[in-house]
């Protein structure tokens, strides 16, 4: 390369990688030395580099009377003396960089790419380490055996496939998704940006982003009841008795909840108002389904609902109802009104959260 072309090459590469010209020179020197000083060129060879007039490489020898190290020393009667230039009792023999063996040229290129890759890995680690615990978005790039690879723009994120059991059914390649940056793992020279949507902090951050009352602790997230990848029931309360907490979270014309759903997609969200009374809390958790009757027998609850609502409360194979039961520490036994009425000994007591008019319509 000429002086101007090598300078341009170094400047463009440094600009592209976001590092100094000097660091690029160091990488070139390291790559050339590591690749050249092997095989027939002993690892003990001494090289000298100059960038003033293009890239000039010299193999140097100390001029001595008696040779102890033939890779670094030479006598004046050696034929190589004619091929080089002597400076301060050191012979500088130019290396023909324009006609290097193909394999050597490839090794040098590969080594430069590897070194630049390591620098980018370190920069990526430093960049993303500062974002730990924050929301970050990226596009689904590929679905591997254990991970989904997420293109974050300036790096790749790793999302454990087990977190989303229906990935291939609910999301598509190239789709933009939001995650919580869980951690950045440094593994040797490589760093891995670990993403999650399963951590409850993911939902807390999403809610805080769209609902300032939660961020300012006017509304408090009491609990998050989740079936990861399917549905989350966000249980909230407020010390302000006059505040409509559910309406505030949903927003005018459902604007807030729609924005949150864009972040949490494909997982659905339901906002639930906290109640100290477990029966009232149960009614809120299964809304919009209403009960005809709820009979408590210790830790066992017999719950009767309209048959038309059975499929809704048993969504996702009954996992939602099971999760509610576990949360309330109750064994919930579900029946339809028709099932109970077939049992002559069973007297149906209207003590659910249906209105009287609603109850009467079911009996007609």
PDB file of C-alpha atoms in Angstrom, residues 72-218:
ATOM      1  CA  UNK A  72      17.916 -12.651  15.697  1.00  0.00           C
ATOM      2  CA  UNK A  73      21.646 -12.430  15.008  1.00  0.00           C
ATOM      3  CA  UNK A  74      23.787 -12.301  11.867  1.00  0.00           C
ATOM      4  CA  UNK A  75      27.449 -11.873  10.910  1.00  0.00           C
ATOM      5  CA  UNK A  76      28.789  -9.412   8.371  1.00  0.00           C
ATOM      6  CA  UNK A  77      29.785 -12.189   5.970  1.00  0.00           C
ATOM      7  CA  UNK A  78      26.163 -13.391   5.580  1.00  0.00           C
ATOM      8  CA  UNK A  79      24.599 -12.923   2.115  1.00  0.00           C
ATOM      9  CA  UNK A  80      21.550 -11.256   3.692  1.00  0.00           C
ATOM     10  CA  UNK A  81      23.699  -8.218   4.497  1.00  0.00           C
ATOM     11  CA  UNK A  82      23.422  -7.187   0.842  1.00  0.00           C
ATOM     12  CA  UNK A  83      19.602  -7.328   0.934  1.00  0.00           C
ATOM     13  CA  UNK A  84      19.169  -4.948   3.819  1.00  0.00           C
ATOM     14  CA  UNK A  85      20.319  -1.743   5.437  1.00  0.00           C
ATOM     15  CA  UNK A  86      22.471  -1.412   8.528  1.00  0.00           C
ATOM     16  CA  UNK A  87      21.505   1.098  11.225  1.00  0.00           C
ATOM     17  CA  UNK A  88      23.245   1.237  14.594  1.00  0.00           C
ATOM     18  CA  UNK A  89      24.710  -2.254  14.126  1.00  0.00           C
ATOM     19  CA  UNK A  90      21.289  -3.678  13.256  1.00  0.00           C
ATOM     20  CA  UNK A  91      20.434  -5.156   9.857  1.00  0.00           C
ATOM     21  CA  UNK A  92      16.972  -4.220   8.497  1.00  0.00           C
ATOM     22  CA  UNK A  93      15.876  -6.736   5.834  1.00  0.00           C
ATOM     23  CA  UNK A  94      12.651  -5.681   4.084  1.00  0.00           C
ATOM     24  CA  UNK A  95       9.790  -8.207   4.005  1.00  0.00           C
ATOM     25  CA  UNK A  96       7.982  -8.306   0.645  1.00  0.00           C
ATOM     26  CA  UNK A  97       4.477  -7.497   1.934  1.00  0.00           C
ATOM     27  CA  UNK A  98       3.089  -7.274  -1.631  1.00  0.00           C
ATOM     28  CA  UNK A  99       3.867 -10.875  -2.475  1.00  0.00           C
ATOM     29  CA  UNK A 100       3.134 -12.722   0.747  1.00  0.00           C
ATOM     30  CA  UNK A 101       2.014 -16.350   0.427  1.00  0.00           C
ATOM     31  CA  UNK A 102      -1.772 -16.564   0.123  1.00  0.00           C
ATOM     32  CA  UNK A 103      -2.149 -18.556   3.350  1.00  0.00           C
ATOM     33  CA  UNK A 104      -0.138 -15.960   5.270  1.00  0.00           C
ATOM     34  CA  UNK A 105      -2.224 -13.097   3.884  1.00  0.00           C
ATOM     35  CA  UNK A 106      -5.401 -14.920   4.876  1.00  0.00           C
ATOM     36  CA  UNK A 107      -4.078 -15.552   8.380  1.00  0.00           C
ATOM     37  CA  UNK A 108      -3.248 -11.857   8.790  1.00  0.00           C
ATOM     38  CA  UNK A 109      -6.718 -10.792   7.641  1.00  0.00           C
ATOM     39  CA  UNK A 110      -8.343 -13.354   9.915  1.00  0.00           C
ATOM     40  CA  UNK A 111      -6.287 -12.217  12.909  1.00  0.00           C
ATOM     41  CA  UNK A 112      -7.168  -8.555  12.302  1.00  0.00           C
ATOM     42  CA  UNK A 113     -10.866  -9.457  12.133  1.00  0.00           C
ATOM     43  CA  UNK A 114     -10.595 -11.494  15.352  1.00  0.00           C
ATOM     44  CA  UNK A 115      -8.877  -8.656  17.215  1.00  0.00           C
ATOM     45  CA  UNK A 116     -11.438  -6.126  15.992  1.00  0.00           C
ATOM     46  CA  UNK A 117     -14.192  -8.535  17.015  1.00  0.00           C
ATOM     47  CA  UNK A 118     -12.782  -8.736  20.549  1.00  0.00           C
ATOM     48  CA  UNK A 119     -12.703  -4.958  20.788  1.00  0.00           C
ATOM     49  CA  UNK A 120     -16.333  -4.751  19.706  1.00  0.00           C
ATOM     50  CA  UNK A 121     -17.242  -7.438  22.237  1.00  0.00           C
ATOM     51  CA  UNK A 122     -15.677  -5.379  25.017  1.00  0.00           C
ATOM     52  CA  UNK A 123     -17.425  -2.220  23.810  1.00  0.00           C
ATOM     53  CA  UNK A 124     -20.709  -4.104  23.605  1.00  0.00           C
ATOM     54  CA  UNK A 125     -20.232  -5.378  27.159  1.00  0.00           C
ATOM     55  CA  UNK A 126     -19.523  -1.879  28.473  1.00  0.00           C
ATOM     56  CA  UNK A 127     -22.507  -0.419  26.605  1.00  0.00           C
ATOM     57  CA  UNK A 128     -25.086  -3.002  27.618  1.00  0.00           C
ATOM     58  CA  UNK A 129     -23.787  -3.477  31.175  1.00  0.00           C
ATOM     59  CA  UNK A 130     -24.999   0.060  31.941  1.00  0.00           C
ATOM     60  CA  UNK A 131     -28.516  -0.903  30.761  1.00  0.00           C
ATOM     61  CA  UNK A 132     -28.911  -3.863  33.095  1.00  0.00           C
ATOM     62  CA  UNK A 133     -32.387  -3.874  34.673  1.00  0.00           C
ATOM     63  CA  UNK A 134     -33.817  -1.631  31.928  1.00  0.00           C
ATOM     64  CA  UNK A 135     -36.200  -2.300  29.046  1.00  0.00           C
ATOM     65  CA  UNK A 136     -34.613  -2.816  25.644  1.00  0.00           C
ATOM     66  CA  UNK A 137     -36.103  -3.734  22.272  1.00  0.00           C
ATOM     67  CA  UNK A 138     -34.839  -5.751  19.331  1.00  0.00           C
ATOM     68  CA  UNK A 139     -35.908  -7.862  16.386  1.00  0.00           C
ATOM     69  CA  UNK A 140     -36.241 -11.630  16.514  1.00  0.00           C
ATOM     70  CA  UNK A 141     -33.347 -12.758  14.315  1.00  0.00           C
ATOM     71  CA  UNK A 142     -33.411 -16.535  14.643  1.00  0.00           C
ATOM     72  CA  UNK A 143     -34.774 -19.363  16.782  1.00  0.00           C
ATOM     73  CA  UNK A 144     -32.070 -21.803  17.905  1.00  0.00           C
ATOM     74  CA  UNK A 145     -32.329 -24.952  20.035  1.00  0.00           C
ATOM     75  CA  UNK A 146     -32.084 -23.197  23.402  1.00  0.00           C
ATOM     76  CA  UNK A 147     -32.066 -19.480  22.584  1.00  0.00           C
ATOM     77  CA  UNK A 148     -33.793 -16.976  20.405  1.00  0.00           C
ATOM     78  CA  UNK A 149     -31.243 -14.526  19.016  1.00  0.00           C
ATOM     79  CA  UNK A 150     -32.399 -10.910  19.182  1.00  0.00           C
ATOM     80  CA  UNK A 151     -30.843  -8.229  16.984  1.00  0.00           C
ATOM     81  CA  UNK A 152     -30.392  -5.228  19.306  1.00  0.00           C
ATOM     82  CA  UNK A 153     -28.885  -2.987  16.632  1.00  0.00           C
ATOM     83  CA  UNK A 154     -25.369  -2.825  18.074  1.00  0.00           C
ATOM     84  CA  UNK A 155     -25.231  -6.340  19.407  1.00  0.00           C
ATOM     85  CA  UNK A 156     -27.035  -9.654  19.777  1.00  0.00           C
ATOM     86  CA  UNK A 157     -29.235 -10.568  22.737  1.00  0.00           C
ATOM     87  CA  UNK A 158     -29.984 -14.079  23.979  1.00  0.00           C
ATOM     88  CA  UNK A 159     -33.544 -14.925  25.026  1.00  0.00           C
ATOM     89  CA  UNK A 160     -34.027 -18.373  26.537  1.00  0.00           C
ATOM     90  CA  UNK A 161     -36.492 -20.273  24.417  1.00  0.00           C
ATOM     91  CA  UNK A 162     -38.033 -21.998  27.445  1.00  0.00           C
ATOM     92  CA  UNK A 163     -39.415 -18.632  28.595  1.00  0.00           C
ATOM     93  CA  UNK A 164     -41.912 -18.524  25.749  1.00  0.00           C
ATOM     94  CA  UNK A 165     -43.457 -21.942  25.077  1.00  0.00           C
ATOM     95  CA  UNK A 166     -45.374 -20.726  22.036  1.00  0.00           C
ATOM     96  CA  UNK A 167     -42.659 -18.623  20.385  1.00  0.00           C
ATOM     97  CA  UNK A 168     -43.031 -20.065  16.909  1.00  0.00           C
ATOM     98  CA  UNK A 169     -46.833 -19.765  17.038  1.00  0.00           C
ATOM     99  CA  UNK A 170     -47.117 -16.240  18.396  1.00  0.00           C
ATOM    100  CA  UNK A 171     -44.140 -14.311  17.081  1.00  0.00           C
ATOM    101  CA  UNK A 172     -42.398 -14.220  13.724  1.00  0.00           C
ATOM    102  CA  UNK A 173     -38.856 -13.626  12.505  1.00  0.00           C
ATOM    103  CA  UNK A 174     -38.112  -9.929  12.143  1.00  0.00           C
ATOM    104  CA  UNK A 175     -40.745  -8.950  14.688  1.00  0.00           C
ATOM    105  CA  UNK A 176     -39.703  -6.284  17.209  1.00  0.00           C
ATOM    106  CA  UNK A 177     -40.104  -7.282  20.851  1.00  0.00           C
ATOM    107  CA  UNK A 178     -39.331  -5.626  24.178  1.00  0.00           C
ATOM    108  CA  UNK A 179     -37.292  -7.287  26.931  1.00  0.00           C
ATOM    109  CA  UNK A 180     -35.741  -6.669  30.295  1.00  0.00           C
ATOM    110  CA  UNK A 181     -31.961  -6.700  30.044  1.00  0.00           C
ATOM    111  CA  UNK A 182     -31.316  -9.229  32.792  1.00  0.00           C
ATOM    112  CA  UNK A 183     -27.518  -9.350  32.774  1.00  0.00           C
ATOM    113  CA  UNK A 184     -24.408  -9.181  30.617  1.00  0.00           C
ATOM    114  CA  UNK A 185     -22.232 -12.237  31.045  1.00  0.00           C
ATOM    115  CA  UNK A 186     -18.550 -11.967  30.274  1.00  0.00           C
ATOM    116  CA  UNK A 187     -17.311 -15.338  29.006  1.00  0.00           C
ATOM    117  CA  UNK A 188     -13.627 -14.999  28.177  1.00  0.00           C
ATOM    118  CA  UNK A 189     -13.339 -12.535  25.313  1.00  0.00           C
ATOM    119  CA  UNK A 190     -17.046 -12.782  24.562  1.00  0.00           C
ATOM    120  CA  UNK A 191     -20.004 -11.142  26.242  1.00  0.00           C
ATOM    121  CA  UNK A 192     -23.600 -12.367  26.198  1.00  0.00           C
ATOM    122  CA  UNK A 193     -26.518 -10.009  26.635  1.00  0.00           C
ATOM    123  CA  UNK A 194     -29.145 -12.079  28.467  1.00  0.00           C
ATOM    124  CA  UNK A 195     -32.731 -10.934  27.923  1.00  0.00           C
ATOM    125  CA  UNK A 196     -35.879 -11.920  29.769  1.00  0.00           C
ATOM    126  CA  UNK A 197     -39.613 -11.365  29.744  1.00  0.00           C
ATOM    127  CA  UNK A 198     -40.325 -13.809  32.565  1.00  0.00           C
ATOM    128  CA  UNK A 199     -38.973 -11.683  35.394  1.00  0.00           C
ATOM    129  CA  UNK A 200     -41.742  -9.682  37.085  1.00  0.00           C
ATOM    130  CA  UNK A 201     -39.473  -6.643  36.853  1.00  0.00           C
ATOM    131  CA  UNK A 202     -40.160  -6.703  33.094  1.00  0.00           C
ATOM    132  CA  UNK A 203     -43.835  -5.972  33.775  1.00  0.00           C
ATOM    133  CA  UNK A 204     -43.137  -3.472  36.514  1.00  0.00           C
ATOM    134  CA  UNK A 205     -40.884  -1.500  34.159  1.00  0.00           C
ATOM    135  CA  UNK A 206     -43.475  -1.672  31.368  1.00  0.00           C
ATOM    136  CA  UNK A 207     -46.199  -0.394  33.700  1.00  0.00           C
ATOM    137  CA  UNK A 208     -43.989   2.380  35.101  1.00  0.00           C
ATOM    138  CA  UNK A 209     -43.186   3.487  31.563  1.00  0.00           C
ATOM    139  CA  UNK A 210     -46.826   4.137  30.683  1.00  0.00           C
ATOM    140  CA  UNK A 211     -48.403   4.820  34.083  1.00  0.00           C
ATOM    141  CA  UNK A 212     -46.643   7.641  35.989  1.00  0.00           C
ATOM    142  CA  UNK A 213     -48.872   7.008  39.029  1.00  0.00           C
ATOM    143  CA  UNK A 214     -47.134   3.646  39.456  1.00  0.00           C
ATOM    144  CA  UNK A 215     -43.661   5.114  39.015  1.00  0.00           C
ATOM    145  CA  UNK A 216     -44.529   7.824  41.543  1.00  0.00           C
ATOM    146  CA  UNK A 217     -45.997   5.174  43.907  1.00  0.00           C
ATOM    147  CA  UNK A 218     -49.452   6.765  43.933  1.00  0.00           C
TER     148      UNK A 218
END
